[in-house]
Coordinates of C-alpha atoms and ligand atoms in Angstrom, one line a residue:
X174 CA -105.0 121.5 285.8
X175 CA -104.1 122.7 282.1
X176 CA -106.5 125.3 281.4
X177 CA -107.7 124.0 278.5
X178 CA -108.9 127.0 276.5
X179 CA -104.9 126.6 276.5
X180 CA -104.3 123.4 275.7
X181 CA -101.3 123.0 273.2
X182 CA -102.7 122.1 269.4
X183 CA -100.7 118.9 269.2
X184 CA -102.3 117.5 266.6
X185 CA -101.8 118.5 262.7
X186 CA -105.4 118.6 260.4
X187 CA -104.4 115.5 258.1
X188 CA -105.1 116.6 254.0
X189 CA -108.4 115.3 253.4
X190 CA -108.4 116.8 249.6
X191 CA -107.2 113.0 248.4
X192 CA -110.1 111.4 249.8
X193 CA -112.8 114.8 248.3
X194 CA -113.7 112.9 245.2
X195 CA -114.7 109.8 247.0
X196 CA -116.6 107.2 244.9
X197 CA -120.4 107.1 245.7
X198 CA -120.7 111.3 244.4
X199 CA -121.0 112.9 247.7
X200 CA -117.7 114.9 248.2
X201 CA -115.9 113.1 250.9
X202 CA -117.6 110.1 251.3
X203 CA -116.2 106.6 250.6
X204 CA -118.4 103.3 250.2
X205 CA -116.6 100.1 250.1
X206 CA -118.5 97.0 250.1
X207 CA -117.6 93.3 250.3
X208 CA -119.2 90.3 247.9
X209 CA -120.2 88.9 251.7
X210 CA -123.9 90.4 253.1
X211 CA -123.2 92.0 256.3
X212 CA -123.9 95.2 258.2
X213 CA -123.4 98.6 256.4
X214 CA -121.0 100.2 258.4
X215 CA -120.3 104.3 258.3
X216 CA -117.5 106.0 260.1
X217 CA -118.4 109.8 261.0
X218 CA -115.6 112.1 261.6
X219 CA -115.7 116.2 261.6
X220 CA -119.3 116.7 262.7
X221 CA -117.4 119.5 264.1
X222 CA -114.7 121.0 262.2
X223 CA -112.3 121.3 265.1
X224 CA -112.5 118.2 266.1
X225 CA -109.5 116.4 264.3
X226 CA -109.3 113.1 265.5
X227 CA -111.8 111.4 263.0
X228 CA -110.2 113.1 260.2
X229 CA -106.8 111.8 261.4
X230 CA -109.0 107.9 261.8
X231 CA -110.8 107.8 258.8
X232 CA -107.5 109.1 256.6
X233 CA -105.2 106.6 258.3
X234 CA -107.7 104.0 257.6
X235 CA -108.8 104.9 253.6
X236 CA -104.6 105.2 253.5
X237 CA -103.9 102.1 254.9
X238 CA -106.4 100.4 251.9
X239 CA -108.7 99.0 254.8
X240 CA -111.4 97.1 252.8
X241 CA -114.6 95.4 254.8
X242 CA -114.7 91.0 254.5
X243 CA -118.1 91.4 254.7
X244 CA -121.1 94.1 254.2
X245 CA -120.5 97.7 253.4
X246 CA -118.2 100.3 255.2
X247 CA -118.2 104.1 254.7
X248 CA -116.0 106.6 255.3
X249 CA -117.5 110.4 256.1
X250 CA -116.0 113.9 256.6
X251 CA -118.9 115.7 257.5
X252 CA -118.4 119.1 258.1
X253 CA -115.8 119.5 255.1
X254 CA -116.2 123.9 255.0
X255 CA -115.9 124.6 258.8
X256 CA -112.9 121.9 258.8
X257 CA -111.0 123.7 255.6
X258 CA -110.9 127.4 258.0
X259 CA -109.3 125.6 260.7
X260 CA -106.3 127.5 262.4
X261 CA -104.2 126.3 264.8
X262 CA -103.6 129.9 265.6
X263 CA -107.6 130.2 266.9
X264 CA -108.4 126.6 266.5
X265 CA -111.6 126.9 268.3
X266 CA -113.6 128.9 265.7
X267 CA -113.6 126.0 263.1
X268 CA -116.1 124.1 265.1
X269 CA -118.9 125.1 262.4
X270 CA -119.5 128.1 260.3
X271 CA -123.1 129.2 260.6
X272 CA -124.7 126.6 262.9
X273 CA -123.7 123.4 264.9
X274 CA -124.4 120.7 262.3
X275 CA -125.1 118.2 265.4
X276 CA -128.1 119.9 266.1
X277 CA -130.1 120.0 262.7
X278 CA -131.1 116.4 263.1
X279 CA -134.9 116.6 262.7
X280 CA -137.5 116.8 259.9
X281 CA -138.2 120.4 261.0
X282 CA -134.7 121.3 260.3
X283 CA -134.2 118.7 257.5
X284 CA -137.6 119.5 255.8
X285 CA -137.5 123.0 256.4
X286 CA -137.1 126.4 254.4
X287 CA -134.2 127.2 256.4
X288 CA -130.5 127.4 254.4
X289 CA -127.1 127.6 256.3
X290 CA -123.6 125.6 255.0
X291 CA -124.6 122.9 257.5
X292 CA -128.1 122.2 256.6
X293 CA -126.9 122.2 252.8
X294 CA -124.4 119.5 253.8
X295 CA -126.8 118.0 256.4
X296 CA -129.2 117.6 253.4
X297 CA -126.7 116.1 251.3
X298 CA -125.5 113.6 253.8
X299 CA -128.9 112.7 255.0
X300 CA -129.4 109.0 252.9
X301 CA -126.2 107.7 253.9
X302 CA -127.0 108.1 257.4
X303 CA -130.1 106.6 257.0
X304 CA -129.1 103.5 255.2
X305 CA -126.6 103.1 258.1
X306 CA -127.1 100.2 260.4
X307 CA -124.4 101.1 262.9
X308 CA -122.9 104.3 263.1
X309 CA -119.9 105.7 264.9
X310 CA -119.5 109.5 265.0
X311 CA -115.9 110.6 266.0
X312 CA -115.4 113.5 268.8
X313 CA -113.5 115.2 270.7
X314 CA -113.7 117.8 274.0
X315 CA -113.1 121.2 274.7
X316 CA -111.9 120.0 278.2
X317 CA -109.4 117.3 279.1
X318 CA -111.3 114.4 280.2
X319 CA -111.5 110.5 280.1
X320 CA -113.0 109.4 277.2
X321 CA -116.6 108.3 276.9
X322 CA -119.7 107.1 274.5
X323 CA -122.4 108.4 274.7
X324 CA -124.9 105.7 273.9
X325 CA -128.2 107.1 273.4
X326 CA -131.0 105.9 275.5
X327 CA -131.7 102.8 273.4
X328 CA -130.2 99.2 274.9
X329 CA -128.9 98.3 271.2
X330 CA -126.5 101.7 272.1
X331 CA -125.8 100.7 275.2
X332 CA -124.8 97.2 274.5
X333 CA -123.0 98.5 271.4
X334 CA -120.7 100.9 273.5
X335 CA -120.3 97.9 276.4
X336 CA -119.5 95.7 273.1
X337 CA -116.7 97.5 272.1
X338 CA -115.5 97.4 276.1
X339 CA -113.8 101.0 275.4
X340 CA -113.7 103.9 276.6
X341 CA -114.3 103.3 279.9
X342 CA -117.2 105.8 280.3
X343 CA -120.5 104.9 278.5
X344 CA -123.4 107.9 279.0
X345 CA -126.7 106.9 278.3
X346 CA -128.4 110.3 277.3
X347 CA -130.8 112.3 275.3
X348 CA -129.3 114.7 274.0
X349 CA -129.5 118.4 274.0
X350 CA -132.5 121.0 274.3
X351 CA -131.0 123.1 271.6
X352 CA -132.0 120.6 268.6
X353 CA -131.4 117.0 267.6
X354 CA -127.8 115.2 267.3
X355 CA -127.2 112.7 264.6
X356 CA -127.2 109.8 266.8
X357 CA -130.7 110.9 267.7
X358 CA -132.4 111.1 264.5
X359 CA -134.7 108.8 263.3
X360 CA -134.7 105.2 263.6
X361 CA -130.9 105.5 265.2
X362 CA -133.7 106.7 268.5
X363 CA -136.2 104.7 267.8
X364 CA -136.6 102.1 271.1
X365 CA -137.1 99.1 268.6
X366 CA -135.4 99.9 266.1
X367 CA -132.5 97.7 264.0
X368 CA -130.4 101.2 263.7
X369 CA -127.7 102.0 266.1
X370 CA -126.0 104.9 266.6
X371 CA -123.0 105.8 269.2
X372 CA -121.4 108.7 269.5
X373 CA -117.5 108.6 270.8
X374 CA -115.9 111.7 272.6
X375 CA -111.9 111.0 272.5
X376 CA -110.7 113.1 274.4
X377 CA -109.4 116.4 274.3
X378 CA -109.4 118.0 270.8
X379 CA -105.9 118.7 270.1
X380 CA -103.8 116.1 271.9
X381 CA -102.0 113.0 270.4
X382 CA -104.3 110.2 272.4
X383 CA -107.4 110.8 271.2
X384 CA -106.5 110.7 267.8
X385 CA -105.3 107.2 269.3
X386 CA -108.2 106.7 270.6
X387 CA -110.7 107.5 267.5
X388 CA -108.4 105.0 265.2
X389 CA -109.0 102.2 268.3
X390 CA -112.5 102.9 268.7
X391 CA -113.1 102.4 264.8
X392 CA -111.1 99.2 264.0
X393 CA -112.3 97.5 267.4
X394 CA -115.8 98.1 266.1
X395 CA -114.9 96.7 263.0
X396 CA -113.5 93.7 264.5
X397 CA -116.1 93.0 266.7
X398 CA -118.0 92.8 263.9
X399 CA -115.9 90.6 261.9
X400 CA -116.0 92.9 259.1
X401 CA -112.5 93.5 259.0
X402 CA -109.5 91.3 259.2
X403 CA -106.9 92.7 261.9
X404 CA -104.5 94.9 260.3
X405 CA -101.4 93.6 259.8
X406 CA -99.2 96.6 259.9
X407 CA -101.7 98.9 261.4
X408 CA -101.5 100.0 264.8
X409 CA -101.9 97.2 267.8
X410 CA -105.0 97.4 270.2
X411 CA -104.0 97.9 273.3
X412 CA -105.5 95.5 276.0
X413 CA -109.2 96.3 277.5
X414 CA -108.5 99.2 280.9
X415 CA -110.7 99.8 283.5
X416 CA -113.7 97.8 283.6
X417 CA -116.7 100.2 281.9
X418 CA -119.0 101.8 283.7
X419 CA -122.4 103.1 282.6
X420 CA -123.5 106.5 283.9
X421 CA -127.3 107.6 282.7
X422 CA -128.0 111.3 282.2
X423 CA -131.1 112.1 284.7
X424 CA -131.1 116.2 284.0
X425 CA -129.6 118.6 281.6
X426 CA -129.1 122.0 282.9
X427 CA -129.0 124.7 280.4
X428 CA -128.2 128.2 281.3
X429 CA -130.7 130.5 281.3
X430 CA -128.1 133.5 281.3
X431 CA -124.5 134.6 280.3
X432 CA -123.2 135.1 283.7
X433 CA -123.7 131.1 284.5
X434 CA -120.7 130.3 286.3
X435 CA -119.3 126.7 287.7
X436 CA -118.1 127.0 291.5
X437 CA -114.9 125.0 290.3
X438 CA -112.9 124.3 287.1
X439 CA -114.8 121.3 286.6
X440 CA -114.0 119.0 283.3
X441 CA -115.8 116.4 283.8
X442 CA -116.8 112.5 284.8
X443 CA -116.4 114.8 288.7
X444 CA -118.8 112.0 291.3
X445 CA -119.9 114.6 293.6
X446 CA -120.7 112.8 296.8
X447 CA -123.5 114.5 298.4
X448 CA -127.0 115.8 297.3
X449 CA -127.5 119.5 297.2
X450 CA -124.1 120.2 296.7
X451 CA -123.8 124.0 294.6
X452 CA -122.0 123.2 291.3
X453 CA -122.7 126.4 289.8
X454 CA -124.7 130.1 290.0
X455 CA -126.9 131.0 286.9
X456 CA -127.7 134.9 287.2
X457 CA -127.9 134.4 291.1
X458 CA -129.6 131.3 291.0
X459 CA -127.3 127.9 292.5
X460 CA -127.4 124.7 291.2
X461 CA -127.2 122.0 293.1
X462 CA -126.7 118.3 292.6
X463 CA -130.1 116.6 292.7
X464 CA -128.5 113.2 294.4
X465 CA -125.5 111.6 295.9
X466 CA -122.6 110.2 293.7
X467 CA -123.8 112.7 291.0
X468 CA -121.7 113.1 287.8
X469 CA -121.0 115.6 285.8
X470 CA -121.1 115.6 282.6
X471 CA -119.0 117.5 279.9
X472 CA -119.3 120.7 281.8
X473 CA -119.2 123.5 278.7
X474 CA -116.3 126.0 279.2
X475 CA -118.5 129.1 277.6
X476 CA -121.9 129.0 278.6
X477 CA -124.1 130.6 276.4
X478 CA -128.0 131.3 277.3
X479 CA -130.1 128.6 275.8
X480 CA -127.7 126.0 275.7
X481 CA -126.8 122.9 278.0
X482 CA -123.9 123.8 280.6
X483 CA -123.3 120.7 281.9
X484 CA -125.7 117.2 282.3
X485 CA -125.8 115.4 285.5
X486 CA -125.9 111.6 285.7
X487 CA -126.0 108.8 288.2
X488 CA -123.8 105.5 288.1
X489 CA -126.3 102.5 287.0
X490 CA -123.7 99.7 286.2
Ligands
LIG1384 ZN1 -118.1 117.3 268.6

């Protein structure tokens, strides 16, 4: 396995500075809407500012002049400041600059006193995502593994990402103890609600395919939702892989301590066969896997205290 605090930066950050201006006056956000009623639409890339492959999506689409047939579609680059520092020389520390964006997504955060580049933008942002009716945030992973949505513990999510037929993986979960994602805030949560919200993690951050993948997982959303017509030059689809399977988060374990440690280089969408099996130590303490055929979920390669180390999930369809 690649280490993949190594892994080679293979992507290029696409110029974004054409698309700043934008035309609803929020810097880098596009609205385009069709004389037809239909859905609005918004495509989310750079919730975190490493993570290129929406920026590369949502440029290669507002380049290719991709217009909706019907409703309203809108184009977002969130996280605009952490994305301008990125480096290919330390392309990790562009992921935000004073706090993770994708955990401000409550009206105790919102509402609050609090300042920090993200809120401000959060802030900002904030009515666009809430006149969304389906959103797709763009991702990508530290480690190098398959693809996945993660859906959200509503059905609308869940039959959105099994919609879509792709990625393969679809992770029905809650989120994380350190403070609300977008695709957990508000009526996108609600359990009968008319807002859906998925949230799509490519692939690794830095290699060609999950740009590929973020530019598939946009226009097959579009096209499922007849909104779009299928792009003549643009890039083909390719057919439908593995038949999906749906995975739904039971525990989140969050390191209580610097020194947690996995027992392997784990990277995730691992089945570990047996109950009780010792995945990692947290300051002396194991962790074991509460049930046979466990998955693990995005396991994070630098544990800090407070924050989720890996989620563990068990195979429902
Ligand atoms: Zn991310």
């Amino acid at each position: 396995m690649t280490d993949p605090l190594f892994a080679p930066v293979e992507l290029s950050p696409p110029d974004i500075a054409p698309h700043r201006r934008g035309n609803t006056g929020i810097d880098h956000v596009t609205s385009l809407s069709a004389a037809e009623p239909g859905p609005h639409v918004v495509l989310n890339a750079l919730v975190h500012g490493n993570e290129l492959c929406g920026a590369i999506a949502l440029d290669a689409l507002l380049r290719m002049g991709l217009r909706p047939t019907r409703g309203r579609l809108t184009f977002v680059f969130a996280n605009t400041a952490a994305y301008a520092t990125f480096d290919r020389q330390n392309p990790y520390a562009s992921r935000y600059l004073d706090e993770d964006f994708n955990r401000l997504w409550s009206p105790e955060h919102l509402d609050g006193r609090r300042d920090s580049v993200e809120l401000r933008r959060a802030r900002v942002l904030r009515p666009v995502y809430e006149s969304a009716d389906l959103l797709l945030d763009l991702h990508s992973m530290t480690a190098d593994t398959a693809p996945l949505t993660l859906c959200g513990r509503t059905t609308r999510g869940r039959d959105l990402a099994l919609g879509l037929g792709y990625p393969a993986w679809v992770v029905a979960d809650g989120g994380h103890a350190g403070g609300k994602r977008l695709i957990d805030y508000g009526s996108f949560a609600e359990p009968e609600g008319s807002h859906t919200a998925i949230l799509v993690e490519c692939g690794q951050h830095w290699r060609t395919e999950t740009a590929t993948v973020a530019l598939e997982s946009c226009l097959r959303l579009l096209l499922g939702l007849e909104m779009i017509d299928p792009p003549l030059n643009g890039p083909r689809l390719r057919p439908r892989a593995d038949p999906q399977r749906v995975v739904e988060v039971t525990d989140a374990v969050t390191a209580s301590s610097e020194r947690f440690r996995f027992t392997a280089p784990f990277v995730g969408m691992e089945v570990i066969g047996r109950a009780g099996t010792v995945i990692g130590w947290d300051d002396g303490r194991a962790i074991l896997t509460p049930y046979d055929d466990c998955v693990l979920i995005m396991p994070a390669r630098r544990v800090k205290a407070g924050q989720t180390a890996v989620r563990l999930g068990r195979i429902v369809g």
